[in-house]
C-alpha positions as CSV (number, residue, x, y, z in Angstrom):
1,M,98.3,106.3,55.3
2,T,96.3,105.1,52.3
3,G,93.3,106.5,50.6
4,K,92.0,110.0,50.9
5,R,93.3,112.3,53.6
6,K,90.5,113.7,55.7
7,F,90.6,117.5,56.0
8,E,89.6,118.9,59.4
9,Y,87.5,122.0,59.3
10,S,87.3,124.6,62.0
11,V,83.6,125.2,62.5
12,R,82.0,128.0,64.6
13,E,78.5,127.8,66.0
14,V,76.5,130.9,65.0
15,G,72.9,130.2,66.2
16,Q,70.1,127.9,65.2
17,S,68.3,127.3,61.9
18,S,64.6,127.5,61.4
19,R,64.5,123.8,61.8
20,G,66.1,123.9,65.3
21,R,69.5,122.6,64.1
22,P,72.6,124.5,65.2
23,C,73.9,126.8,62.4
24,R,77.6,126.6,61.8
25,R,79.7,128.7,59.6
26,L,82.9,127.6,57.9
27,S,85.4,130.1,56.5
28,T,88.1,128.8,54.3
29,S,90.3,130.1,51.4
30,E,89.1,129.0,48.0
31,N,92.6,127.8,47.2
32,I,92.4,125.1,49.8
33,V,89.0,123.8,48.4
34,V,90.0,124.1,44.7
35,G,93.4,122.5,45.3
36,R,92.1,119.4,47.0
37,V,89.3,118.2,44.6
38,G,91.4,115.4,43.1
39,T,93.5,114.5,40.2
40,E,90.8,113.6,37.6
41,M,90.4,116.5,35.2
42,L,86.8,117.2,34.2
43,T,86.2,119.4,31.1
44,N,83.3,121.0,29.5
45,E,82.4,120.9,25.7
46,S,85.0,123.6,24.9
47,G,87.7,121.6,26.6
48,E,88.0,124.0,29.6
49,V,88.9,122.3,32.9
50,T,85.9,122.4,35.2
51,S,86.8,119.7,37.8
52,H,87.7,122.4,40.4
53,L,84.2,123.9,40.0
54,Q,82.5,120.4,40.3
55,G,84.6,119.7,43.4
56,M,83.7,123.0,45.0
57,F,80.0,122.4,44.1
58,S,79.8,118.9,45.6
59,R,81.8,119.9,48.7
60,T,79.5,122.9,49.2
61,I,76.4,120.6,49.0
62,R,77.9,118.3,51.6
63,L,78.6,121.2,53.9
64,L,75.1,122.6,53.5
65,E,73.6,119.1,54.2
66,A,75.6,119.0,57.4
67,G,74.2,122.3,58.5
68,I,77.3,124.3,57.8
69,K,77.2,127.6,55.8
70,P,80.4,127.8,53.9
71,V,82.0,131.2,53.4
72,Y,84.6,131.2,50.6
73,V,87.4,133.8,50.7
74,F,88.9,134.7,47.4
75,D,92.2,136.5,47.8
76,G,94.4,138.2,45.3
77,K,93.9,140.1,42.1
78,P,90.7,139.3,40.2
79,P,91.0,137.5,36.9
80,D,91.0,139.5,33.7
81,M,87.6,138.1,32.6
82,K,86.1,139.9,35.6
83,K,87.3,143.4,34.7
84,E,84.2,144.4,32.9
85,E,82.0,143.3,35.8
86,L,84.2,145.2,38.2
87,A,84.0,148.3,36.1
88,K,80.2,148.1,36.2
89,R,80.3,147.7,40.0
90,Y,82.7,150.7,40.4
91,S,80.4,152.8,38.2
92,K,77.3,151.8,40.2
93,R,79.2,152.6,43.4
94,A,80.2,156.0,42.1
95,D,76.7,156.8,41.1
96,A,75.3,155.6,44.4
97,T,77.9,157.7,46.3
98,E,77.0,160.8,44.2
99,E,73.2,160.2,44.9
100,L,73.9,159.8,48.6
101,N,76.0,163.0,48.7
102,D,73.2,164.9,46.9
103,A,70.6,163.6,49.4
104,I,72.8,164.5,52.4
105,E,73.4,168.0,50.9
106,S,69.6,168.5,50.3
107,I,68.9,167.5,53.9
108,S,71.7,169.4,55.5
109,C,71.5,172.7,53.6
110,V,69.3,175.5,54.8
111,S,66.6,176.5,52.4
112,P,67.3,179.9,50.7
113,N,63.8,181.1,51.6
114,Y,64.2,180.0,55.2
115,M,63.3,183.4,56.7
116,D,60.0,183.6,54.6
117,H,58.7,180.7,56.7
118,Q,59.6,182.0,60.1
119,S,56.8,183.5,62.2
120,D,58.6,183.9,65.5
121,I,61.7,185.8,64.3
122,N,62.6,188.3,61.6
123,E,65.9,189.0,59.8
124,R,66.9,191.8,62.2
125,M,66.5,189.4,65.2
126,R,68.6,186.7,63.5
127,G,71.3,189.3,62.6
128,I,71.5,190.4,66.3
129,L,72.0,186.8,67.4
130,I,74.6,186.0,64.7
131,D,76.5,189.3,65.6
132,W,76.6,188.2,69.3
133,L,77.8,184.7,68.3
134,I,80.6,186.2,66.3
135,E,81.6,188.4,69.3
136,V,81.6,185.4,71.6
137,H,83.6,183.4,69.0
138,C,86.3,186.1,68.8
139,E,86.4,186.8,72.5
140,F,86.9,183.1,73.5
141,E,89.0,182.3,70.4
142,L,86.8,179.4,69.5
143,M,87.4,177.2,66.4
144,D,85.9,178.4,63.2
145,E,83.9,175.2,62.8
146,T,82.1,176.0,66.1
147,L,80.8,179.2,64.6
148,Y,79.7,177.6,61.3
149,L,78.0,174.7,63.1
150,T,76.2,177.1,65.5
151,G,74.9,179.2,62.6
152,N,73.8,176.1,60.7
153,I,71.9,174.8,63.8
154,I,70.2,178.2,64.4
155,D,69.0,178.3,60.8
156,R,67.5,174.8,61.1
157,F,65.3,175.6,64.0
């Protein structure tokens, strides 16, 4: 066999584009794409090899022109030059998680002045209901979480 070897892609139909053409998505490992760009080494002004990037770029353009949306999968440990960016991402994720937890807590916690806003019940009535719930909880040996959840639901409504 002479010349370039043709690589067969496994393509999956995922719908239609806005132009009515079928949308196809291709998922492949970046090692396959980077490893097959050829033997000619292209470099930038600093002498760094960039032929693998040029090959990926031109192959991506050809796939897009054919109506295929490529999805590149990068496996393995990230390169050292990406450590700073990953640290920023982890920091942002931690901040977002903390904000989410604060928001959930503010929504799920009962207001300290809850009884001040109640017109239908008073503290004595609530106390009688909670005492009865505790008796039922002990008599039927229910899980503690059931009692806590019931009290929380009562205080919300």
